[in-house]
Short mmCIF file of C-alpha atoms and ligand atoms in Angstrom, two decimals:
data_model
loop_
_atom_site.label_atom_id
_atom_site.label_comp_id
_atom_site.label_asym_id
_atom_site.label_seq_id
_atom_site.Cartn_x
_atom_site.Cartn_y
_atom_site.Cartn_z
CA MET G 1467 -9.40 -16.79 1.12
CA THR G 1468 -6.72 -15.77 3.55
CA PRO G 1469 -4.76 -12.79 2.28
CA THR G 1470 -1.09 -13.25 1.45
CA ALA G 1471 1.74 -10.72 1.40
CA GLY G 1472 0.77 -10.02 -2.20
CA THR G 1473 -2.99 -9.67 -1.72
CA ILE G 1474 -3.34 -8.11 1.73
CA ASP G 1475 -4.72 -4.55 1.91
CA LYS G 1476 -1.89 -2.20 0.91
CA ASN G 1477 -3.17 0.63 3.09
CA GLU G 1478 -1.45 1.18 6.41
CA TYR G 1479 -3.85 1.73 9.29
CA PHE G 1480 -1.22 1.85 12.05
CA PHE G 1481 1.68 3.94 10.83
CA GLY G 1482 4.01 6.58 12.24
CA HIS G 1483 3.62 5.16 15.74
CA LYS G 1484 6.31 5.50 18.38
CA ALA G 1485 6.85 1.82 19.28
CA CYS G 1486 10.45 0.74 19.76
CA ALA G 1487 12.20 -0.55 16.65
CA GLY G 1488 11.23 -4.18 16.02
CA CYS G 1489 8.19 -4.17 18.34
CA GLY G 1490 6.10 -7.35 18.03
CA GLY G 1491 3.01 -5.66 19.45
CA SER G 1492 2.94 -3.06 16.70
CA LEU G 1493 3.24 -5.79 14.05
CA THR G 1494 0.27 -7.56 15.66
CA VAL G 1495 -1.87 -4.42 15.43
CA ARG G 1496 -0.70 -3.43 11.95
CA ILE G 1497 -1.49 -6.83 10.40
CA ALA G 1498 -4.89 -7.22 12.08
CA LEU G 1499 -6.06 -3.81 10.86
CA LYS G 1500 -4.97 -4.62 7.31
CA ILE G 1501 -7.28 -7.63 7.46
CA LEU G 1502 -10.16 -5.82 9.16
CA GLY G 1503 -9.98 -2.72 6.97
CA PRO G 1504 -10.99 0.93 7.33
CA ARG G 1505 -14.35 0.24 8.99
CA ALA G 1506 -12.83 -1.48 12.02
CA VAL G 1507 -13.14 0.46 15.25
CA ALA G 1508 -10.26 -0.15 17.61
CA VAL G 1509 -10.16 -0.01 21.39
CA LEU G 1510 -6.80 0.22 23.13
CA PRO G 1511 -6.42 0.29 26.89
CA ALA G 1512 -3.45 1.79 28.71
CA GLY G 1513 -0.36 -0.06 27.53
CA CYS G 1514 2.33 0.26 24.89
CA MET G 1515 0.06 0.26 21.85
CA SER G 1516 -2.06 3.16 23.07
CA ALA G 1517 1.01 4.98 24.37
CA VAL G 1518 2.76 4.74 20.99
CA GLY G 1519 -0.34 5.32 18.89
CA PHE G 1520 -1.94 8.36 20.47
CA ASN G 1521 0.45 11.23 21.22
CA PHE G 1522 -1.61 14.29 20.41
CA PRO G 1523 -1.22 15.71 17.85
CA GLN G 1524 0.59 12.60 16.49
CA LEU G 1525 -2.24 10.08 15.93
CA ALA G 1526 -1.02 6.92 14.23
CA PHE G 1527 -4.34 5.16 13.61
CA LEU G 1528 -6.08 5.70 10.29
CA ASN G 1529 -9.15 3.90 11.65
CA ASN G 1530 -11.43 5.17 14.32
CA ALA G 1531 -9.60 4.24 17.48
CA ILE G 1532 -10.07 5.06 21.13
CA ILE G 1533 -8.20 4.61 24.39
CA SER G 1534 -10.05 2.78 27.15
CA THR G 1535 -9.33 2.56 30.85
CA PHE G 1536 -6.76 -0.10 31.66
CA ALA G 1537 -9.41 -2.45 33.05
CA GLY G 1538 -12.15 -1.65 30.59
CA THR G 1539 -11.13 -2.83 27.10
CA ALA G 1540 -13.93 -5.36 26.73
CA SER G 1541 -16.63 -3.21 28.34
CA MET G 1542 -15.80 -0.28 26.07
CA MET G 1543 -15.97 -2.65 23.11
CA THR G 1544 -19.41 -3.78 24.27
CA GLY G 1545 -20.59 -0.17 24.43
CA LEU G 1546 -19.12 0.73 21.04
CA GLU G 1547 -20.65 -2.29 19.39
CA ALA G 1548 -24.07 -1.43 20.83
CA GLY G 1549 -23.69 2.21 19.80
CA LEU G 1550 -22.69 1.34 16.24
CA ARG G 1551 -25.61 -1.06 15.98
CA ALA G 1552 -28.02 1.57 17.29
CA ARG G 1553 -26.78 3.97 14.63
CA GLY G 1554 -27.32 1.37 11.96
CA GLU G 1555 -23.64 1.22 11.08
CA ARG G 1556 -22.81 -2.05 9.36
CA ASP G 1557 -19.59 -3.95 8.64
CA CYS G 1558 -17.77 -2.34 11.54
CA THR G 1559 -15.66 -4.84 13.44
CA VAL G 1560 -15.11 -3.68 16.98
CA VAL G 1561 -11.59 -4.86 17.74
CA GLY G 1562 -9.61 -4.56 20.96
CA PHE G 1563 -5.84 -4.65 21.27
CA ALA G 1564 -4.88 -5.18 24.89
CA GLY G 1565 -1.61 -6.23 26.45
CA ASP G 1566 -1.06 -9.28 28.62
CA GLY G 1567 -1.47 -7.28 31.82
CA GLY G 1568 -4.54 -5.55 30.44
CA THR G 1569 -6.02 -8.93 29.50
CA ALA G 1570 -5.04 -11.60 32.00
CA ASP G 1571 -4.90 -9.37 35.09
CA ILE G 1572 -6.78 -6.08 35.36
CA GLY G 1573 -9.02 -6.52 32.31
CA LEU G 1574 -10.05 -10.12 32.94
CA GLN G 1575 -13.32 -9.23 34.66
CA ALA G 1576 -14.49 -7.03 31.78
CA LEU G 1577 -13.52 -9.72 29.27
CA SER G 1578 -15.34 -12.36 31.31
CA GLY G 1579 -18.44 -10.16 31.36
CA ALA G 1580 -18.39 -9.71 27.60
CA LEU G 1581 -17.94 -13.47 27.14
CA ASP G 1582 -20.88 -14.07 29.45
CA ARG G 1583 -23.10 -11.69 27.48
CA GLY G 1584 -21.87 -13.00 24.15
CA ASP G 1585 -21.21 -9.54 22.73
CA ASN G 1586 -20.12 -9.34 19.13
CA ILE G 1587 -16.49 -8.27 19.45
CA LEU G 1588 -12.98 -9.33 18.43
CA TYR G 1589 -10.58 -9.21 21.35
CA ILE G 1590 -6.86 -9.45 20.52
CA CYS G 1591 -4.32 -9.79 23.29
CA TYR G 1592 -0.78 -8.93 22.19
CA ASP G 1593 1.24 -10.85 24.71
CA ASN G 1594 4.70 -9.41 25.39
CA GLU G 1595 4.73 -11.22 28.73
CA ALA G 1596 5.06 -8.23 31.08
CA TYR G 1597 3.82 -4.72 31.81
CA MET G 1598 6.14 -3.13 29.27
CA ASN G 1599 4.83 0.40 29.06
CA THR G 1600 5.53 1.03 32.73
CA GLY G 1601 8.99 -0.52 32.64
CA VAL G 1602 8.75 -4.33 32.55
CA GLN G 1603 6.84 -5.52 35.62
CA LYS G 1604 5.61 -9.11 35.97
CA SER G 1605 2.08 -9.87 34.79
CA GLY G 1606 -0.02 -13.03 35.07
CA LEU G 1607 1.32 -13.95 31.65
CA THR G 1608 5.02 -13.58 32.44
CA PRO G 1609 6.52 -17.05 32.08
CA PHE G 1610 8.33 -18.96 34.80
CA GLY G 1611 11.90 -17.82 35.29
CA ALA G 1612 11.66 -14.51 33.43
CA ARG G 1613 13.45 -11.59 34.99
CA THR G 1614 11.34 -8.45 35.31
CA THR G 1615 11.78 -5.41 37.54
CA THR G 1616 9.37 -6.95 40.07
CA THR G 1617 10.79 -10.47 39.73
CA PRO G 1618 14.53 -9.77 39.73
CA ALA G 1619 17.11 -12.49 39.37
CA GLY G 1620 19.15 -12.88 42.53
CA ALA G 1621 21.14 -15.53 44.33
CA ARG G 1622 18.10 -17.19 45.95
CA VAL G 1623 15.19 -16.42 43.63
CA ARG G 1624 15.81 -16.58 39.91
CA GLY G 1625 13.19 -14.43 38.26
CA ASN G 1626 9.46 -15.18 38.19
CA VAL G 1627 8.46 -18.11 40.41
CA ARG G 1628 4.91 -18.34 39.03
CA GLU G 1629 3.71 -20.09 35.90
CA LYS G 1630 2.05 -18.29 33.01
CA LYS G 1631 -1.76 -18.27 33.09
CA ASN G 1632 -3.41 -20.19 30.27
CA MET G 1633 -5.68 -17.55 28.74
CA LEU G 1634 -6.82 -19.80 25.89
CA ARG G 1635 -8.26 -22.28 28.38
CA ILE G 1636 -9.75 -19.51 30.52
CA VAL G 1637 -11.59 -18.09 27.51
CA ALA G 1638 -12.56 -21.53 26.24
CA ALA G 1639 -14.00 -22.36 29.67
CA HIS G 1640 -16.48 -19.50 29.11
CA GLY G 1641 -17.77 -21.33 26.05
CA ALA G 1642 -16.48 -18.77 23.55
CA PRO G 1643 -17.43 -19.42 19.93
CA TYR G 1644 -13.82 -18.94 18.83
CA ALA G 1645 -10.48 -18.57 20.56
CA ALA G 1646 -6.97 -19.10 19.26
CA THR G 1647 -3.32 -18.55 19.98
CA ALA G 1648 -1.09 -17.01 17.32
CA SER G 1649 2.44 -15.72 16.93
CA VAL G 1650 4.08 -12.93 14.95
CA GLY G 1651 6.51 -15.67 13.91
CA TYR G 1652 3.68 -17.32 11.94
CA LEU G 1653 1.89 -14.44 10.26
CA ASP G 1654 0.03 -16.61 7.73
CA ASP G 1655 -1.60 -18.53 10.57
CA TYR G 1656 -2.35 -15.27 12.42
CA MET G 1657 -3.89 -13.63 9.34
CA ARG G 1658 -6.11 -16.63 8.74
CA LYS G 1659 -7.30 -16.54 12.34
CA VAL G 1660 -8.05 -12.81 12.28
CA GLN G 1661 -10.07 -13.21 9.11
CA LYS G 1662 -11.92 -16.24 10.40
CA ALA G 1663 -12.69 -14.58 13.74
CA ALA G 1664 -13.98 -11.45 12.03
CA GLY G 1665 -16.57 -13.52 10.20
CA LEU G 1666 -18.03 -15.13 13.33
CA ARG G 1667 -20.53 -13.76 15.84
CA GLY G 1668 -19.96 -13.47 19.58
CA VAL G 1669 -16.75 -12.85 21.48
CA LYS G 1670 -13.75 -13.97 19.45
CA TYR G 1671 -10.47 -14.09 21.31
CA LEU G 1672 -6.98 -14.14 19.79
CA HIS G 1673 -3.89 -14.47 21.94
CA VAL G 1674 -0.80 -13.40 20.02
CA LEU G 1675 2.78 -13.92 21.14
CA ALA G 1676 4.42 -10.56 20.40
CA PRO G 1677 8.03 -10.32 21.53
CA CYS G 1678 9.30 -7.04 22.93
CA PRO G 1679 13.00 -6.43 22.17
CA THR G 1680 13.21 -3.90 24.99
CA GLY G 1681 11.74 -6.06 27.73
CA TRP G 1682 13.02 -9.44 26.58
CA GLY G 1683 16.57 -8.41 25.86
CA ILE G 1684 16.74 -9.48 22.23
CA ALA G 1685 17.92 -7.49 19.20
CA SER G 1686 15.35 -5.47 17.29
CA ASP G 1687 15.69 -7.75 14.25
CA GLU G 1688 15.04 -10.95 16.25
CA THR G 1689 11.36 -10.42 17.09
CA VAL G 1690 9.91 -12.60 14.36
CA GLU G 1691 12.57 -15.31 14.67
CA VAL G 1692 12.12 -15.60 18.45
CA ALA G 1693 8.32 -15.68 18.11
CA LYS G 1694 8.64 -18.51 15.59
CA GLU G 1695 11.15 -20.38 17.70
CA ALA G 1696 8.80 -20.24 20.72
CA VAL G 1697 6.22 -22.10 18.66
CA ASP G 1698 8.68 -24.55 17.15
CA CYS G 1699 10.30 -25.57 20.45
CA GLY G 1700 6.86 -26.16 21.94
CA LEU G 1701 6.73 -23.35 24.51
CA PHE G 1702 3.94 -21.47 22.71
CA PRO G 1703 1.78 -23.94 20.75
CA LEU G 1704 -0.65 -22.59 18.17
CA TYR G 1705 -4.20 -23.71 18.80
CA GLU G 1706 -7.69 -22.93 17.72
CA TYR G 1707 -10.73 -23.53 19.91
CA GLU G 1708 -14.00 -23.88 18.07
CA GLY G 1709 -17.20 -25.81 18.64
CA GLY G 1710 -15.95 -26.98 22.02
CA ALA G 1711 -12.77 -28.60 20.67
CA PHE G 1712 -9.11 -27.63 20.48
CA ARG G 1713 -7.11 -28.13 17.32
CA GLN G 1714 -3.43 -27.50 16.72
CA THR G 1715 -3.00 -25.31 13.64
CA VAL G 1716 0.76 -25.35 13.18
CA ALA G 1717 2.91 -28.40 13.82
CA PRO G 1718 6.00 -27.34 15.78
CA LYS G 1719 9.17 -27.92 13.79
CA GLY G 1720 11.17 -28.74 16.91
CA GLY G 1721 14.17 -26.94 18.32
CA SER G 1722 16.01 -26.45 21.56
CA ILE G 1723 14.11 -24.88 24.45
CA GLU G 1724 17.42 -24.12 26.12
CA ARG G 1725 18.80 -22.24 23.13
CA HIS G 1726 15.56 -20.32 22.76
CA LEU G 1727 15.62 -19.20 26.40
CA ARG G 1728 19.31 -18.44 26.69
CA ARG G 1729 19.35 -16.03 23.77
CA GLN G 1730 16.94 -13.75 25.68
CA ARG G 1731 18.49 -11.56 28.37
CA ARG G 1732 15.45 -12.00 30.63
CA PHE G 1733 16.30 -15.72 30.98
CA GLN G 1734 20.07 -15.54 31.07
CA HIS G 1735 20.34 -16.24 34.81
CA LEU G 1736 18.47 -19.57 34.60
CA THR G 1737 20.26 -22.70 35.83
CA ASP G 1738 20.19 -26.02 34.01
CA GLU G 1739 17.63 -27.21 36.61
CA ASP G 1740 15.37 -24.24 35.81
CA ILE G 1741 15.54 -25.07 32.13
CA ALA G 1742 14.84 -28.74 32.89
CA HIS G 1743 11.80 -27.64 34.94
CA ILE G 1744 10.49 -25.56 32.04
CA THR G 1745 11.11 -28.43 29.62
CA VAL G 1746 9.33 -31.01 31.77
CA ARG G 1747 6.42 -28.69 32.41
CA ARG G 1748 6.07 -28.01 28.71
CA ALA G 1749 5.99 -31.71 27.95
CA SER G 1750 3.31 -32.38 30.56
CA GLU G 1751 0.95 -29.66 29.24
CA THR G 1752 -1.64 -29.62 26.45
CA MET W 1198 -2.07 3.58 -0.78
CA ARG W 1199 -3.66 5.34 2.17
CA LYS W 1200 -1.86 5.76 5.46
CA PRO W 1201 -1.47 8.33 8.22
CA TYR W 1202 0.53 11.25 6.82
CA LEU W 1203 2.47 14.32 7.89
CA ARG W 1204 0.54 17.55 8.28
CA GLN W 1205 1.04 20.96 9.80
CA ALA W 1206 0.91 20.65 13.58
CA PRO W 1207 -1.89 22.61 15.22
CA GLY W 1208 -0.88 25.87 16.86
CA ARG W 1209 -0.20 26.32 20.54
CA GLU W 1210 -3.11 28.63 21.33
CA LEU W 1211 -5.93 27.22 23.42
CA ALA W 1212 -8.27 27.62 20.46
CA ASP W 1213 -6.06 25.27 18.42
CA TYR W 1214 -6.73 22.35 20.74
CA PRO W 1215 -9.77 20.10 20.30
CA GLU W 1216 -12.58 20.79 22.74
CA GLY W 1217 -13.42 17.15 23.30
CA THR W 1218 -11.15 14.13 23.40
CA ALA W 1219 -11.50 13.36 19.71
CA TYR W 1220 -9.20 14.45 16.87
CA THR W 1221 -8.45 13.71 13.23
CA ALA W 1222 -7.34 10.10 12.62
CA GLY W 1223 -4.04 9.40 10.91
CA PHE W 1224 -2.63 12.82 11.78
CA LEU W 1225 1.17 12.84 11.92
CA THR W 1226 3.35 15.81 12.77
CA ALA W 1227 6.79 14.25 13.32
CA LYS W 1228 8.99 11.76 11.47
CA ASN W 1229 10.68 8.76 13.09
CA ALA W 1230 13.78 8.71 10.88
CA GLY W 1231 16.01 10.18 13.57
CA TRP W 1232 15.65 6.96 15.60
CA ARG W 1233 17.73 5.06 13.08
CA SER W 1234 21.42 4.16 13.33
CA VAL W 1235 21.31 1.74 10.40
CA ARG W 1236 19.19 1.86 7.26
CA PRO W 1237 17.88 -0.92 5.02
CA VAL W 1238 19.20 -0.73 1.45
CA LEU W 1239 17.86 -2.89 -1.37
CA ARG W 1240 20.07 -4.98 -3.63
CA ALA W 1241 17.47 -4.87 -6.38
CA GLU W 1242 19.16 -7.51 -8.53
CA LYS W 1243 18.53 -10.12 -5.81
CA CYS W 1244 14.93 -9.15 -5.03
CA VAL W 1245 12.10 -11.29 -6.43
CA LEU W 1246 9.34 -9.15 -4.88
CA CYS W 1247 8.01 -11.92 -2.64
CA LEU W 1248 7.02 -9.15 -0.19
CA ARG W 1249 7.93 -11.07 2.95
CA CYS W 1250 9.81 -8.01 4.16
CA TYR W 1251 6.76 -5.81 3.58
CA LEU W 1252 4.53 -8.17 5.52
CA HIS W 1253 6.83 -8.36 8.55
CA CYS W 1254 7.79 -4.70 8.96
CA PRO W 1255 6.28 -3.46 12.25
CA ASP W 1256 6.22 0.08 10.91
CA GLY W 1257 4.79 -0.49 7.46
CA THR W 1258 7.74 1.28 5.89
CA VAL W 1259 8.67 -1.25 3.18
CA TYR W 1260 6.33 -1.22 0.23
CA GLU W 1261 6.03 -2.09 -3.41
CA SER W 1262 5.94 0.83 -5.79
CA GLY W 1263 5.76 0.43 -9.55
CA GLY W 1264 7.11 -3.11 -9.56
CA ALA W 1265 10.02 -2.35 -7.24
CA LEU W 1266 10.57 -2.36 -3.52
CA ALA W 1267 10.90 0.96 -1.70
CA PHE W 1268 11.50 2.14 1.86
CA ASP W 1269 9.88 5.07 3.58
CA TYR W 1270 12.98 6.53 5.19
CA ASP W 1271 10.94 9.18 6.98
CA PHE W 1272 9.42 6.53 9.23
CA CYS W 1273 11.67 3.44 9.04
CA LYS W 1274 13.32 2.86 12.42
CA GLY W 1275 16.11 0.63 11.14
CA CYS W 1276 15.06 -2.42 13.17
CA GLY W 1277 16.54 -4.80 10.58
CA LEU W 1278 13.60 -7.23 10.55
CA CYS W 1279 13.13 -6.83 6.79
CA ALA W 1280 16.77 -7.72 6.13
CA LYS W 1281 16.59 -10.71 8.43
CA ILE W 1282 13.37 -12.09 6.97
CA CYS W 1283 14.47 -11.81 3.33
CA PRO W 1284 15.25 -15.33 2.12
CA LEU W 1285 17.56 -14.01 -0.62
CA GLY W 1286 19.67 -11.52 1.30
CA ALA W 1287 18.38 -8.72 -0.89
CA ILE W 1288 18.33 -6.15 1.92
CA GLU W 1289 21.48 -4.94 3.63
CA MET W 1290 21.65 -2.77 6.71
CA GLU W 1291 24.08 0.10 6.25
CA THR W 1292 25.38 2.40 8.94
CA GLU W 1293 23.54 5.71 8.86
CA GLY W 1294 25.63 8.65 7.70
CA ALA W 1295 28.66 6.48 6.88
C1 TPP F 2723 -5.88 1.56 36.50
C2 TPP F 2723 -4.50 1.74 35.98
N1 TPP F 2723 -3.46 1.18 36.65
C3 TPP F 2723 -2.21 1.33 36.19
C4 TPP F 2723 -1.96 2.04 35.04
C5 TPP F 2723 -0.55 2.22 34.56
N2 TPP F 2723 -0.23 1.45 33.40
C6 TPP F 2723 -0.31 1.98 32.16
S1 TPP F 2723 0.20 0.96 30.97
C7 TPP F 2723 0.56 -0.24 32.09
C8 TPP F 2723 1.19 -1.54 31.65
C9 TPP F 2723 0.40 -2.29 30.63
O1 TPP F 2723 0.90 -3.61 30.48
P1 TPP F 2723 0.28 -4.54 29.39
O2 TPP F 2723 -1.18 -4.58 29.50
O3 TPP F 2723 0.97 -5.85 29.44
O4 TPP F 2723 0.63 -3.78 28.02
P2 TPP F 2723 2.10 -3.40 27.47
O5 TPP F 2723 2.47 -2.09 28.09
O6 TPP F 2723 3.02 -4.48 27.85
O7 TPP F 2723 1.91 -3.26 26.02
C10 TPP F 2723 0.27 0.17 33.40
C11 TPP F 2723 0.50 -0.62 34.61
C12 TPP F 2723 -3.06 2.61 34.38
N3 TPP F 2723 -2.92 3.33 33.26
N4 TPP F 2723 -4.32 2.45 34.87
S1 SF4 F 2724 8.53 -1.58 25.18
FE1 SF4 F 2724 8.24 -3.45 24.00
S2 SF4 F 2724 6.03 -3.63 23.62
FE2 SF4 F 2724 6.48 -1.52 24.25
S3 SF4 F 2724 6.75 -0.38 22.32
FE3 SF4 F 2724 8.78 -1.06 23.00
S4 SF4 F 2724 9.11 -3.04 21.99
FE4 SF4 F 2724 6.90 -2.58 21.86
S1 SF4 F 2725 11.92 -10.37 1.22
FE1 SF4 F 2725 13.71 -10.03 -0.08
S2 SF4 F 2725 13.16 -10.92 -2.07
FE2 SF4 F 2725 11.27 -10.68 -0.90
S3 SF4 F 2725 10.50 -8.66 -1.54
FE3 SF4 F 2725 11.71 -8.33 0.31
S4 SF4 F 2725 13.76 -7.83 -0.44
FE4 SF4 F 2725 12.64 -8.73 -2.16
S1 SF4 F 2726 14.41 -1.70 9.03
FE1 SF4 F 2726 12.58 -2.25 10.24
S2 SF4 F 2726 11.32 -0.39 10.17
FE2 SF4 F 2726 12.82 -0.18 8.52
S3 SF4 F 2726 11.79 -1.02 6.72
FE3 SF4 F 2726 13.00 -2.70 7.62
S4 SF4 F 2726 11.52 -3.76 8.94
FE4 SF4 F 2726 10.65 -1.74 8.50
MG1 MG F 2727 2.56 -6.47 28.21
#
């Protein structure tokens, strides 16, 4: 049974961290560890969640947790899983929490290798759609039109000119046993997916939309609402890939793409044509 | 409930530092309360203990204690997510020090 707010583990495994107020990434990590429990071993590459979790002597993980190289989340998970198995440790889920840059760009090769080998790991990408920890640079998962420090909004070019990579399809193309998108705006769906993934063997991949108030230009109390809206307006559909097939897990409730974009400072420069482009592209996908 | 907790910070002598790269998990030495400009305050008469606020707090600083809701003001950052998510308006954000 999927835990609910009333039945989920009351212990806090990620607490006292230094994430900005209202950080979607920290909610992603906190909830997953409550599902996985004290025996989970977490790997965090360079990125916000390691930067806010490990500030010696302030160590905010109650679980065993380790920082990996930026590129090496999945390979460190492979090594840890093998080491734990060699020691006869059981019921330890090796879980990774990597950012969008750490997953879709620099860490993609290591993830691809783990998928190829079929290692028994749970890889969670918290997608805040830019390199936040180093000051909001564009990643391969930054959406079209978003303003970052490396894709500024000017008179001729209006933010990011590239489209967001589709990590779910990239992972599915490797023949992963389980892959899914999730959102901190739909925690019940996310919790169910974490629990399901933890019970399967092989590389399980979860891709979680985790808004960043600091980088997106939203208020600290809007994280959950904006993450839900992204799903409802169709920009971030919630899927599950299993047994070679995709399945939508949450039916979008509808809502204005334009309103959703315009409330975020990173999209405020967009013209009506840009918004029309995003809307048309959305409709032609999936 | 188990969670990382505040302890005496290690000293500043070389011998006080770990020799390897490993250290005690869940070891906190500083509070986050100073980050806050507003604080969540419960209107207990409106609260039905649905725990939506608890689930959505990125810092794990809303919790149920003895049949009532409580905040850990040592670590709450005042983000306001709990107040926003509450379907009954049972949490209000009040200006700190007002
Ligand atoms: C090899 C290497 N290159 C660059 C960096 C600097 N660096 C640290 S965190 C980071 C950004 C991480 O972005 P992302 O993976 O999206 O995580 P976020 O910070 O957004 O949580 C960068 C570029 C590094 N630590 N190692
Ligand atoms: S910059 Fe963004 S992702 Fe990083 S800690 Fe702050 S809110 Fe979280
Ligand atoms: S969300 Fe509101 S009603 Fe539910 S437990 Fe929190 S304060 Fe009480
Ligand atoms: S204001 Fe934010 S940090 Fe404080 S209890 Fe509410 S949700 Fe948690
Ligand atoms: Mg990022």
